[in-house]
Amino acid sequence: MKAVGINGYGTIGKRVADAVAAQDDMKIAGVTKRTPNFEAKRAVELGYDIYMSAPDRENLFEEAEIPVKGTIDELYDKIDIMVDCTPGGVGAKNKEIYEKMGVKGIFQGGEKHDQIGKSFNSFSNFNDALGADYVRVVSCNTTGLCRTLNPIKELGGIKKVRAVMVRRGADPGQVKKGPINSIVPNPPTVPSHHGPDVQTVMYGLNITTMAILVPTTLMHQHNLMVELESDVSIDDVVETFEKTPRVILVDASRGLGSTAEIMEYAKDLGRPRGDLFEIAVWRESLNIVDNELYYMQAIHQESDVVPENVDAIRAMLEMETNSEKSIARTNKNIGIIG
Amino acid sequence: MKAVGINGYGTIGKRVADAVAAQDDMKIAGVTKRTPNFEAKRAVELGYDIYMSAPDRENLFEEAEIPVKGTIDELYDKIDIMVDCTPGGVGAKNKEIYEKMGVKGIFQGGEKHDQIGKSFNSFSNFNDALGADYVRVVSCNTTGLCRTLNPIKELGGIKKVRAVMVRRGADPGQVKKGPINSIVPNPPTVPSHHGPDVQTVMYGLNITTMAILVPTTLMHQHNLMVELESDVSIDDVVETFEKTPRVILVDASRGLGSTAEIMEYAKDLGRPRGDLFEIAVWRESLNIVDNELYYMQAIHQESDVVPENVDAIRAMLEMETNSEKSIARTNKNIGIIG
């Protein structure tokens, strides 16, 4: 059993912790918290050891009656790898500390590729992370693009991808972000960073992206236009997506015509926190005109990268060298259907 | 002075009425109302004669103390043309009545092209409406596409257009429509009807569109990818948009980075109802890669078709045979800057 630390037990960190804890070949050695909030309290209830990520805050945790095991410095000895789930930009600074402490580290999509050196997606470049010390799991949007573009590339070859990403303005628990009643080009420049980000794991892919923010909290939505190299049929695409792990086809005609209904479905599936680890592709949206494939998909921004973090651990610690086996193992342990 | 009737004094009707009244070559002979609501009261205050569109409702209007001039049947004699602004689908039925009464009619984008027979955009096919009896002004989204695609087509030729339309869920005054917190593919099939609708006025244009609904009320937002036939520069495009009437360039860097801020700007311009008749193109979004032009634009769904309705009146009554002159006259009279 490999021992995993989680640095930053927030939106992503708590989910990765649960996914790691659910595996049969790794365990959580401890999680770090800066603030003794409700998530810290819940971590204790779930049996995770808490280490303070900032010094001199014992009294805050004492006041909140949340027991801590020590500071983050005492956690490094106990782990084989740290999954850094701190806010974007903090991870790159933490990397220097991990290097000094001689501990491997996984970072999230909020960090810059160049600062970590290697990016990761289970389906695109698993092998490149084998034995690596520092790896960045690409963002939720990029992960969503890779999940469906990879199998399409294998099926028919990709000449050019155009994608318009309609992003949720804030996560459900974020009350200080907007927009409330507006559509915000973000960035207002074209292309957005998502295309280059996909290229950090799908090397050489010809892709241009545009992105906007809208006033919703539930999921991102992507509109894809994929020029194919060879002749494929919609049936081929359906068959491909049906057998692709972590991708599900949903039918608007069966009541799954929006991101809200898809989230309702995830709750009905009994998923922890109502998460949907899979990318949901609207079956009705699939169309091919002049060798160009069109489709729409929904991305649960809080959870789709979670299984990728688990696979990255296996690759970096060389617990598994076959991506398909790691993906299958991760999926089975966290109950992924797609 | 030509006499114009407005059938349906709602979101579009009241705006067209004001725009017609502001012209120096036409006047409002009367507007119809079915219900004596606040809009009916305001119409009286503005000096418009009200005709009831449904019979046997005198007592309702009497109760509301809103004076009426008669029923719609009494309005036909007084007008040269009727602008039908009734809800989508009703206009096609009204057309049969107008034919019987021998009155010309303009319809809105909610009607089907085939049922009206001729569609209209001031910049795309003004001449085809000269002397016509029945014409449909294309929808706000289609009008927005035509406004910017027409000049681009003239500038560099268009090989293929891909557009993703992010539509507002409801108008600001609609309290019974959604979505509230969701992204809704609408339609969930690809392509959406917007491409074919553009083709009703820009004949033969190669265009594919995808559309979604989002929880905002202010404006639609479009993401455009336009493959060009010839080499043009961003400077060419900027210059073209700068001289195109009813198109304005806005800078995210100057505080116009969202639909909300653009609407705030329209209010600051002192526009009636805070309307923005022009299509707002984000200057920063303009980019050309591999002879493909990318841009983002915002469409004020309640008002962008208003000047087109005025131009359609002039074309159909042959008050003006030159589109540019009609556009300039309309613009001047309603204070359009772009």
XYZ file of C-alpha atoms in Angstrom:
676
model
C 0.000 0.000 0.000
C 1.481 3.275 -1.106
C 0.969 6.261 1.184
C -0.485 9.435 -0.295
C -0.618 12.922 1.181
C -3.133 15.553 0.114
C -1.897 19.124 0.355
C -4.989 21.320 0.379
C -8.215 19.606 1.402
C -10.640 21.737 -0.598
C -12.885 21.163 -3.616
C -10.455 18.878 -5.452
C -8.396 17.686 -2.470
C -11.284 16.173 -0.549
C -12.469 14.332 -3.618
C -9.029 12.970 -4.475
C -8.651 11.882 -0.844
C -11.858 9.861 -0.989
C -10.910 8.354 -4.361
C -7.455 7.355 -3.102
C -8.951 5.926 0.097
C -11.337 3.854 -2.041
C -8.458 2.164 -3.921
C -7.032 -1.214 -2.897
C -3.390 -0.371 -3.549
C -2.959 3.032 -1.882
C -4.086 4.883 1.220
C -4.276 8.430 2.606
C -1.488 9.128 5.105
C -2.753 12.592 5.883
C -4.338 15.739 4.509
C -3.342 19.338 5.110
C -5.591 22.211 6.095
C -4.837 25.851 6.600
C -8.172 26.786 8.118
C -10.277 24.777 10.612
C -13.468 25.056 8.562
C -16.292 22.569 8.006
C -14.164 20.592 5.580
C -11.475 20.078 8.239
C -14.114 18.877 10.672
C -15.516 16.506 8.104
C -12.031 15.187 7.266
C -11.632 14.165 10.908
C -15.026 12.459 10.862
C -13.932 10.538 7.759
C -10.824 9.340 9.610
C -8.188 11.426 7.806
C -5.254 12.734 9.827
C -4.954 16.494 9.567
C -1.657 18.319 9.260
C -1.572 22.107 9.418
C -0.187 23.634 6.239
C 0.633 26.927 8.004
C 2.601 27.129 11.276
C 1.434 28.857 14.469
C -2.228 28.106 13.952
C -2.653 25.403 16.607
C -4.872 27.673 18.669
C -7.281 28.180 15.747
C -7.689 24.419 15.356
C -7.927 23.993 19.150
C -10.665 26.608 19.343
C -12.572 24.779 16.607
C -11.992 21.508 18.491
C -10.385 19.907 15.468
C -7.511 17.607 16.408
C -4.357 17.849 14.301
C -1.462 15.380 13.955
C 1.159 18.067 13.410
C 2.373 20.379 10.695
C 2.912 19.569 7.052
C 6.637 19.105 7.748
C 5.790 16.010 9.753
C 3.724 14.585 6.886
C 6.497 14.332 4.275
C 8.182 11.379 6.065
C 4.990 9.383 6.011
C 4.180 9.591 2.297
C 5.351 8.222 -1.050
C 3.750 11.072 -2.976
C 1.938 14.365 -2.358
C -1.116 15.354 -4.358
C -1.088 19.138 -4.332
C -4.616 20.528 -4.470
C -3.801 24.038 -3.296
C -5.208 27.041 -5.214
C -3.774 27.746 -8.677
C -0.254 29.180 -8.551
C 0.502 27.933 -5.026
C 1.454 24.483 -6.279
C 4.388 25.771 -8.300
C 5.830 27.310 -5.122
C 5.190 24.114 -3.183
C 7.105 22.155 -5.811
C 10.346 23.730 -4.598
C 9.607 22.469 -1.099
C 8.752 18.983 -2.320
C 12.053 18.886 -4.206
C 13.921 19.841 -1.043
C 12.034 17.220 0.952
C 12.610 14.615 -1.752
C 8.940 13.836 -2.207
C 7.133 13.315 -5.508
C 4.291 15.642 -6.319
C 1.130 15.783 -8.438
C -0.246 19.221 -9.299
C -3.559 20.431 -10.679
C -4.501 22.300 -13.845
C -4.275 25.685 -12.146
C -0.486 25.423 -12.355
C 1.408 26.325 -15.501
C 2.705 23.414 -17.568
C 6.150 24.994 -17.904
C 6.575 25.322 -14.163
C 5.814 21.655 -13.509
C 7.459 20.316 -16.673
C 5.101 17.459 -17.442
C 1.347 17.273 -17.882
C -0.871 14.231 -17.602
C -4.051 12.669 -18.876
C -4.745 8.978 -18.315
C -5.803 8.401 -21.908
C -3.337 10.655 -23.711
C 0.111 10.148 -22.187
C 0.006 7.807 -19.177
C 3.335 6.235 -20.099
C 5.171 9.567 -20.037
C 4.462 9.815 -16.304
C 5.963 6.416 -15.432
C 8.449 7.048 -12.622
C 8.187 10.823 -13.005
C 8.759 13.022 -9.967
C 6.472 15.933 -10.830
C 3.375 15.814 -12.958
C 0.483 18.179 -13.547
C -2.975 16.722 -14.144
C -4.526 18.989 -16.778
C -7.557 21.094 -15.857
C -11.131 19.866 -15.798
C -11.879 21.448 -19.181
C -8.745 20.045 -20.792
C -9.413 16.633 -19.246
C -12.903 16.785 -20.736
C -11.525 17.578 -24.183
C -8.928 14.782 -23.985
C -11.462 12.199 -22.818
C -13.466 12.471 -26.026
C -10.841 13.677 -28.499
C -8.468 10.801 -27.777
C -10.842 8.058 -28.879
C -11.973 10.142 -31.878
C -8.341 10.591 -32.909
C -7.796 6.848 -32.706
C -11.001 6.207 -34.632
C -10.701 8.574 -37.559
C -7.664 10.799 -37.171
C -8.081 14.490 -36.425
C -7.275 17.217 -38.942
C -8.446 20.162 -36.872
C -10.498 20.777 -33.743
C -12.533 23.901 -33.022
C -14.138 24.088 -29.599
C -16.205 26.693 -27.790
C -16.109 26.176 -24.046
C -19.027 27.532 -22.044
C -17.700 27.600 -18.515
C -19.569 27.725 -15.222
C -18.958 31.029 -13.452
C -18.264 29.520 -10.026
C -18.465 26.233 -8.159
C -21.684 25.620 -6.199
C -20.041 26.514 -2.883
C -18.392 29.722 -4.078
C -20.453 32.745 -3.080
C -18.069 35.557 -3.971
C -17.622 34.914 -7.682
C -19.683 35.944 -10.683
C -21.156 36.501 -13.129
C -24.753 36.634 -11.911
C -26.547 37.815 -15.058
C -24.042 38.165 -17.849
C -22.051 36.335 -20.494
C -18.336 37.029 -20.162
C -15.817 36.233 -22.891
C -13.009 34.765 -20.778
C -10.517 35.366 -22.135
C -11.889 38.007 -24.554
C -9.026 37.012 -26.841
C -8.994 34.079 -29.247
C -7.670 31.420 -28.961
C -8.126 30.639 -25.277
C -5.448 28.720 -23.328
C -7.382 25.463 -23.520
C -6.069 24.502 -26.947
C -2.388 24.811 -25.956
C -3.241 23.016 -22.711
C -4.624 20.034 -24.627
C -1.378 20.010 -26.618
C 0.611 19.423 -23.406
C -0.828 15.902 -23.365
C -2.090 15.347 -26.946
C 1.109 16.379 -28.651
C 0.777 18.177 -31.962
C -3.023 18.217 -32.050
C -4.370 21.038 -34.243
C -6.904 22.692 -31.943
C -8.324 26.197 -31.499
C -10.577 27.094 -28.592
C -12.776 30.018 -27.516
C -14.108 30.348 -23.978
C -16.795 32.252 -22.132
C -18.159 32.337 -18.577
C -21.873 32.088 -17.858
C -23.917 32.403 -14.665
C -24.242 28.788 -13.614
C -22.410 26.682 -11.057
C -23.065 23.107 -12.069
C -20.959 22.065 -15.068
C -18.986 23.345 -18.017
C -20.397 22.739 -21.484
C -18.318 22.233 -24.643
C -19.303 22.631 -28.299
C -16.989 20.657 -30.544
C -16.332 20.745 -34.270
C -13.798 18.106 -35.286
C -12.522 17.824 -38.851
C -11.649 14.161 -39.381
C -8.911 12.644 -41.497
C -10.944 9.661 -42.595
C -14.504 8.660 -43.266
C -16.345 7.556 -40.142
C -20.023 7.151 -39.389
C -22.097 8.303 -36.439
C -22.506 4.638 -35.525
C -18.713 4.336 -35.329
C -18.584 7.340 -33.032
C -21.394 6.078 -30.815
C -19.729 2.671 -30.553
C -16.418 4.328 -29.742
C -17.838 6.536 -26.997
C -19.826 3.618 -25.590
C -16.658 1.610 -25.066
C -14.539 4.550 -23.888
C -14.140 4.575 -20.102
C -15.125 7.789 -18.293
C -17.325 8.902 -21.178
C -21.091 8.424 -21.122
C -23.691 9.172 -23.761
C -26.790 10.952 -22.470
C -30.104 11.474 -24.217
C -31.838 14.841 -24.115
C -34.965 12.952 -25.151
C -34.789 10.922 -21.929
C -34.748 13.938 -19.665
C -31.029 14.678 -19.744
C -31.256 17.790 -21.890
C -29.243 20.108 -19.646
C -26.373 20.240 -17.172
C -28.891 20.492 -14.311
C -30.579 17.246 -15.289
C -27.235 15.476 -15.702
C -26.264 16.514 -12.170
C -29.632 15.231 -10.948
C -28.796 11.915 -12.612
C -25.422 11.762 -10.819
C -27.255 12.194 -7.510
C -29.662 9.420 -8.430
C -26.653 7.187 -9.175
C -25.725 7.628 -5.510
C -22.384 9.199 -6.369
C -20.462 10.778 -3.476
C -21.308 14.496 -3.318
C -23.420 13.970 -6.460
C -20.229 13.949 -8.530
C -20.015 12.842 -12.136
C -16.485 11.686 -12.921
C -17.452 10.875 -16.503
C -17.765 13.272 -19.430
C -21.375 13.346 -20.623
C -21.816 13.565 -24.388
C -25.272 14.408 -25.723
C -26.169 11.612 -28.124
C -28.516 13.844 -30.146
C -25.726 16.348 -30.747
C -23.578 13.866 -32.662
C -23.526 14.697 -36.337
C -21.079 14.390 -39.194
C -21.253 16.809 -42.131
C -18.518 16.977 -44.783
C -16.245 14.736 -42.694
C -16.623 17.060 -39.721
C -17.886 15.644 -36.432
C -20.033 17.875 -34.228
C -20.926 17.154 -30.624
C -21.755 18.762 -27.282
C -20.549 17.571 -23.915
C -20.861 18.444 -20.227
C -17.998 18.456 -17.723
C -18.372 18.253 -13.959
C -15.610 20.666 -13.040
C -15.316 19.531 -9.427
C -14.735 15.854 -10.097
C -13.693 14.815 -13.598
C -9.956 15.090 -12.824
C -10.256 12.941 -9.680
C -9.709 9.536 -11.326
C -6.848 11.017 -13.367
C -5.103 11.978 -10.113
C -5.365 8.358 -8.957
C -3.922 7.076 -12.247
C -1.101 9.607 -12.044
C -0.149 8.249 -8.632
C 0.074 4.725 -10.049
C 2.143 5.833 -13.030
C 4.576 7.977 -11.036
C 5.102 5.300 -8.367
C 5.255 2.653 -11.128
C 2.555 0.648 -9.395
C 1.100 -0.051 -12.838
C 2.648 0.416 -16.262
C -0.464 -0.300 -18.309
C -2.806 2.665 -18.571
C -5.881 0.590 -19.327
C -5.345 -1.544 -16.237
C -4.906 1.517 -14.032
C -7.994 3.186 -15.492
C -10.047 0.031 -14.973
C -8.811 -0.386 -11.392
C -9.477 3.250 -10.489
C -12.913 3.112 -12.046
C -13.935 -0.102 -10.318
C -12.919 1.227 -6.924
C -14.849 4.472 -7.204
C -17.852 3.025 -9.003
C -17.489 4.613 -12.446
C -20.003 3.276 -14.919
C -18.880 4.798 -18.185
C -46.161 60.050 -44.583
C -46.946 56.369 -44.768
C -49.210 54.979 -42.053
C -48.023 51.938 -40.115
C -49.962 49.632 -37.825
C -48.365 47.532 -35.103
C -50.152 44.266 -34.376
C -48.972 43.161 -30.944
C -47.551 45.901 -28.742
C -45.125 43.746 -26.710
C -41.353 43.455 -26.455
C -40.705 43.997 -30.171
C -43.899 45.844 -31.080
C -43.437 48.718 -28.672
C -39.864 49.221 -29.844
C -40.802 49.151 -33.529
C -43.615 51.620 -32.787
C -41.190 54.093 -31.223
C -38.684 53.638 -34.065
C -41.373 54.209 -36.703
C -42.705 57.245 -34.831
C -39.169 58.653 -34.761
C -38.883 58.539 -38.591
C -39.637 61.553 -40.795
C -41.373 59.627 -43.576
C -43.784 57.342 -41.685
C -46.064 57.420 -38.656
C -47.919 55.053 -36.351
C -51.628 54.890 -37.189
C -52.378 52.569 -34.314
C -51.217 49.635 -32.236
C -53.144 46.571 -31.159
C -53.378 45.102 -27.683
C -55.126 42.009 -26.448
C -54.691 42.723 -22.748
C -54.955 46.089 -20.947
C -51.621 45.715 -19.157
C -48.966 48.300 -18.253
C -47.758 48.372 -21.857
C -51.237 49.342 -23.091
C -51.382 52.141 -20.522
C -47.959 53.359 -21.555
C -48.958 53.266 -25.250
C -51.791 55.683 -24.498
C -49.416 57.947 -22.590
C -47.101 57.944 -25.617
C -49.992 59.022 -27.839
C -50.575 55.782 -29.743
C -54.128 54.850 -30.622
C -55.037 51.418 -29.290
C -57.115 48.897 -31.196
C -58.237 45.694 -29.509
C -56.900 42.602 -31.252
C -59.565 40.382 -29.678
C -63.299 41.181 -29.793
C -65.587 41.450 -26.763
C -62.941 42.750 -24.430
C -64.139 46.363 -24.185
C -65.085 45.909 -20.546
C -61.563 44.756 -19.641
C -60.094 47.897 -21.157
C -62.827 50.030 -19.567
C -62.099 48.556 -16.150
C -58.424 49.369 -16.616
C -59.405 52.882 -17.741
C -57.514 52.484 -20.995
C -59.297 54.180 -23.904
C -59.469 52.236 -27.174
C -60.175 53.458 -30.703
C -61.881 50.291 -31.796
C -61.015 46.778 -32.861
C -58.226 45.708 -35.185
C -60.784 45.495 -38.028
C -61.096 49.257 -37.902
C -57.331 49.720 -38.112
C -56.776 48.070 -41.514
C -58.388 50.963 -43.402
C -56.041 53.446 -41.799
C -52.720 51.818 -42.642
C -50.391 51.205 -45.572
C -48.671 48.292 -43.853
C -48.965 46.195 -40.684
C -45.919 45.196 -38.670
C -46.896 41.949 -36.985
C -45.154 41.573 -33.633
C -47.409 38.878 -32.205
C -45.884 35.792 -30.557
C -44.131 33.259 -32.837
C -46.573 31.223 -34.922
C -49.444 33.692 -34.602
C -48.122 35.864 -37.410
C -48.497 33.128 -40.011
C -52.199 32.878 -39.133
C -52.578 36.649 -39.233
C -51.084 36.668 -42.739
C -54.254 35.056 -44.081
C -56.288 37.882 -42.578
C -53.974 40.550 -43.981
C -54.308 38.952 -47.422
C -58.094 39.091 -47.130
C -57.961 42.704 -45.972
C -55.498 43.587 -48.757
C -52.890 44.969 -46.381
C -49.145 44.395 -46.581
C -47.472 42.716 -43.622
C -44.078 42.440 -41.973
C -43.470 39.453 -39.691
C -40.830 38.611 -37.107
C -38.269 35.807 -36.852
C -40.585 33.617 -34.802
C -42.484 32.817 -38.007
C -41.299 30.167 -40.426
C -39.663 31.406 -43.626
C -41.733 29.044 -45.771
C -45.011 30.337 -44.376
C -44.173 33.956 -45.154
C -42.271 33.274 -48.375
C -39.628 35.978 -48.124
C -37.127 36.867 -45.421
C -35.334 40.162 -44.913
C -32.168 41.734 -43.649
C -31.300 45.328 -44.515
C -27.727 44.493 -45.460
C -28.253 41.123 -47.138
C -31.251 41.383 -49.438
C -32.993 44.759 -49.152
C -33.729 44.870 -52.868
C -35.638 41.588 -52.802
C -38.244 43.213 -50.562
C -38.930 46.136 -52.908
C -42.681 46.261 -53.395
C -43.186 42.910 -51.672
C -46.455 42.233 -49.875
C -45.230 39.919 -47.104
C -41.785 39.831 -45.615
C -40.284 38.249 -42.515
C -37.513 40.105 -40.696
C -35.127 37.353 -39.567
C -34.660 36.717 -35.840
C -32.398 38.687 -33.533
C -29.708 36.000 -33.657
C -29.847 35.710 -37.442
C -29.837 39.485 -37.787
C -26.727 39.567 -35.577
C -24.999 36.994 -37.772
C -25.914 38.838 -40.990
C -24.767 42.213 -39.660
C -21.172 41.035 -39.293
C -20.997 38.239 -41.867
C -22.198 40.454 -44.732
C -19.297 42.907 -44.545
C -16.819 40.055 -43.980
C -18.165 38.309 -47.054
C -17.703 41.477 -49.100
C -14.216 41.968 -47.679
C -12.663 38.537 -48.068
C -15.221 36.057 -49.320
C -16.497 33.315 -47.029
C -15.649 29.649 -47.501
C -17.348 28.336 -44.388
C -18.821 29.714 -41.171
C -19.017 27.862 -37.878
C -20.860 29.629 -35.088
C -21.778 28.712 -31.523
C -24.657 30.811 -30.246
C -24.944 31.260 -26.499
C -28.496 32.451 -26.044
C -30.068 34.278 -23.113
C -32.630 32.082 -21.369
C -35.354 34.735 -21.153
C -35.905 38.447 -21.697
C -35.503 40.647 -18.601
C -39.254 40.948 -18.117
C -40.046 37.252 -18.474
C -40.440 35.632 -15.079
C -41.771 32.219 -16.076
C -38.919 30.989 -18.266
C -35.638 29.286 -17.411
C -33.014 28.080 -17.059
C -31.983 29.394 -13.632
C -28.782 27.407 -13.032
C -28.086 25.245 -16.025
C -26.659 25.145 -19.535
C -29.187 23.771 -22.008
C -28.247 22.613 -25.501
C -31.120 24.117 -27.496
C -31.596 22.374 -29.752
C -29.556 19.367 -28.501
C -29.111 18.474 -32.169
C -26.514 19.916 -34.530
C -26.819 22.011 -36.640
C -29.283 24.442 -35.074
C -31.842 26.278 -37.234
C -29.802 29.485 -37.235
C -27.591 28.444 -40.150
C -30.513 27.722 -42.503
C -32.160 30.923 -41.273
C -29.126 32.970 -42.314
C -29.373 31.296 -45.714
C -32.882 32.733 -46.199
C -31.227 36.136 -46.624
C -27.560 35.328 -47.393
C -28.280 32.899 -50.183
C -25.916 29.943 -50.507
C -23.722 30.810 -47.522
C -21.941 27.737 -46.118
C -22.743 27.981 -42.415
C -23.154 25.532 -39.533
C -24.411 26.613 -36.123
C -24.760 25.121 -32.641
C -26.870 26.759 -29.941
C -27.292 26.617 -26.182
C -29.366 28.456 -23.586
C -27.773 29.926 -20.467
C -29.225 31.575 -17.353
C -28.981 35.242 -18.285
C -31.507 37.734 -19.592
C -29.451 40.541 -21.110
C -28.019 39.556 -24.494
C -27.102 36.656 -26.720
C -23.418 35.985 -27.332
C -21.976 34.479 -30.529
C -18.640 32.758 -31.111
C -17.678 32.864 -34.775
C -15.119 30.966 -36.808
C -15.081 32.134 -40.421
C -12.914 30.476 -43.056
C -12.075 33.169 -45.603
C -11.580 32.840 -49.324
C -8.824 35.422 -49.526
C -6.034 36.870 -47.433
C -7.203 39.685 -45.180
C -5.626 41.281 -42.134
C -7.083 42.116 -38.735
C -6.666 45.782 -39.651
C -8.874 45.184 -42.717
C -11.508 43.592 -40.500
C -11.361 46.376 -37.912
C -11.667 49.003 -40.640
C -14.570 47.101 -42.179
C -16.483 46.787 -38.921
C -15.755 50.423 -38.071
C -17.449 51.597 -41.241
C -20.302 49.070 -41.102
C -23.516 50.661 -39.822
C -25.193 48.949 -36.861
C -21.969 47.240 -35.823
C -19.774 48.614 -33.046
C -16.419 47.443 -31.754
C -16.151 47.252 -27.964
C -13.031 46.829 -25.851
C -12.977 44.430 -22.934
C -9.933 46.360 -21.737
C -12.069 49.502 -21.433
C -14.626 47.908 -19.159
C -16.832 46.321 -21.797
C -15.791 42.737 -21.128
C -19.261 41.260 -20.744
C -22.853 41.529 -21.908
C -23.762 43.216 -18.613
C -21.241 45.991 -19.132
C -22.347 46.502 -22.740
C -25.939 46.936 -21.561
C -24.705 49.419 -18.953
C -23.029 51.324 -21.800
C -26.300 51.413 -23.781
C -27.999 52.970 -20.754
C -25.222 55.545 -20.491
C -25.764 56.386 -24.174
C -29.282 57.403 -23.177
C -30.877 54.852 -25.469
C -34.631 54.311 -25.075
C -35.204 51.410 -22.671
C -31.403 50.978 -22.550
C -31.569 49.277 -25.937
C -28.554 48.559 -28.133
C -29.637 48.319 -31.768
C -26.062 47.663 -32.866
C -24.180 44.371 -32.783
C -21.229 44.673 -30.396
C -18.058 42.908 -31.540
C -15.277 42.445 -28.999
C -12.186 44.010 -30.545
C -9.815 41.770 -28.543
C -11.524 38.649 -29.874
C -10.610 39.395 -33.488
C -7.931 37.022 -34.707
C -6.989 35.387 -37.987
C -5.174 32.052 -37.988
C -4.653 30.035 -41.192
C -7.025 32.342 -43.101
C -9.742 31.753 -40.526
C -11.277 34.753 -38.777
C -12.358 34.362 -35.147
C -14.533 36.809 -33.256
C -17.094 37.134 -30.479
C -20.147 39.369 -30.537
C -23.090 40.332 -28.364
C -26.675 40.748 -29.564
C -29.392 42.693 -27.772
C -32.260 40.338 -28.487
C -35.002 42.856 -27.707
C -33.887 45.578 -30.089
C -31.443 44.634 -32.858
C -34.225 43.826 -35.354
C -35.999 47.143 -34.766
C -34.149 49.203 -37.412
C -34.518 46.314 -39.852
C -38.301 46.517 -39.448
C -38.180 50.201 -40.383
C -36.067 49.473 -43.456
C -38.435 46.684 -44.469
C -41.332 49.150 -44.386
C -39.457 51.462 -46.753
C -38.554 48.677 -49.140
C -42.014 47.134 -49.264
C -43.756 50.494 -49.760
C -40.990 51.492 -52.226
C -40.358 54.663 -50.258
C -36.650 54.064 -50.876
C -34.927 51.755 -53.345
C -31.387 52.230 -52.063
C -30.614 50.150 -48.969
C -27.773 52.357 -47.797
C -29.979 55.428 -47.883
C -32.732 53.688 -45.937
C -30.256 52.372 -43.359
C -28.729 55.834 -42.919
C -32.154 57.477 -42.593
C -33.386 54.934 -40.056
C -30.193 55.206 -38.056
C -30.183 58.971 -37.968
C -33.770 59.122 -36.773
C -33.263 56.686 -33.890
C -29.789 57.866 -32.928
C -27.676 54.866 -33.945
C -23.962 55.540 -33.600
C -22.437 52.461 -35.218
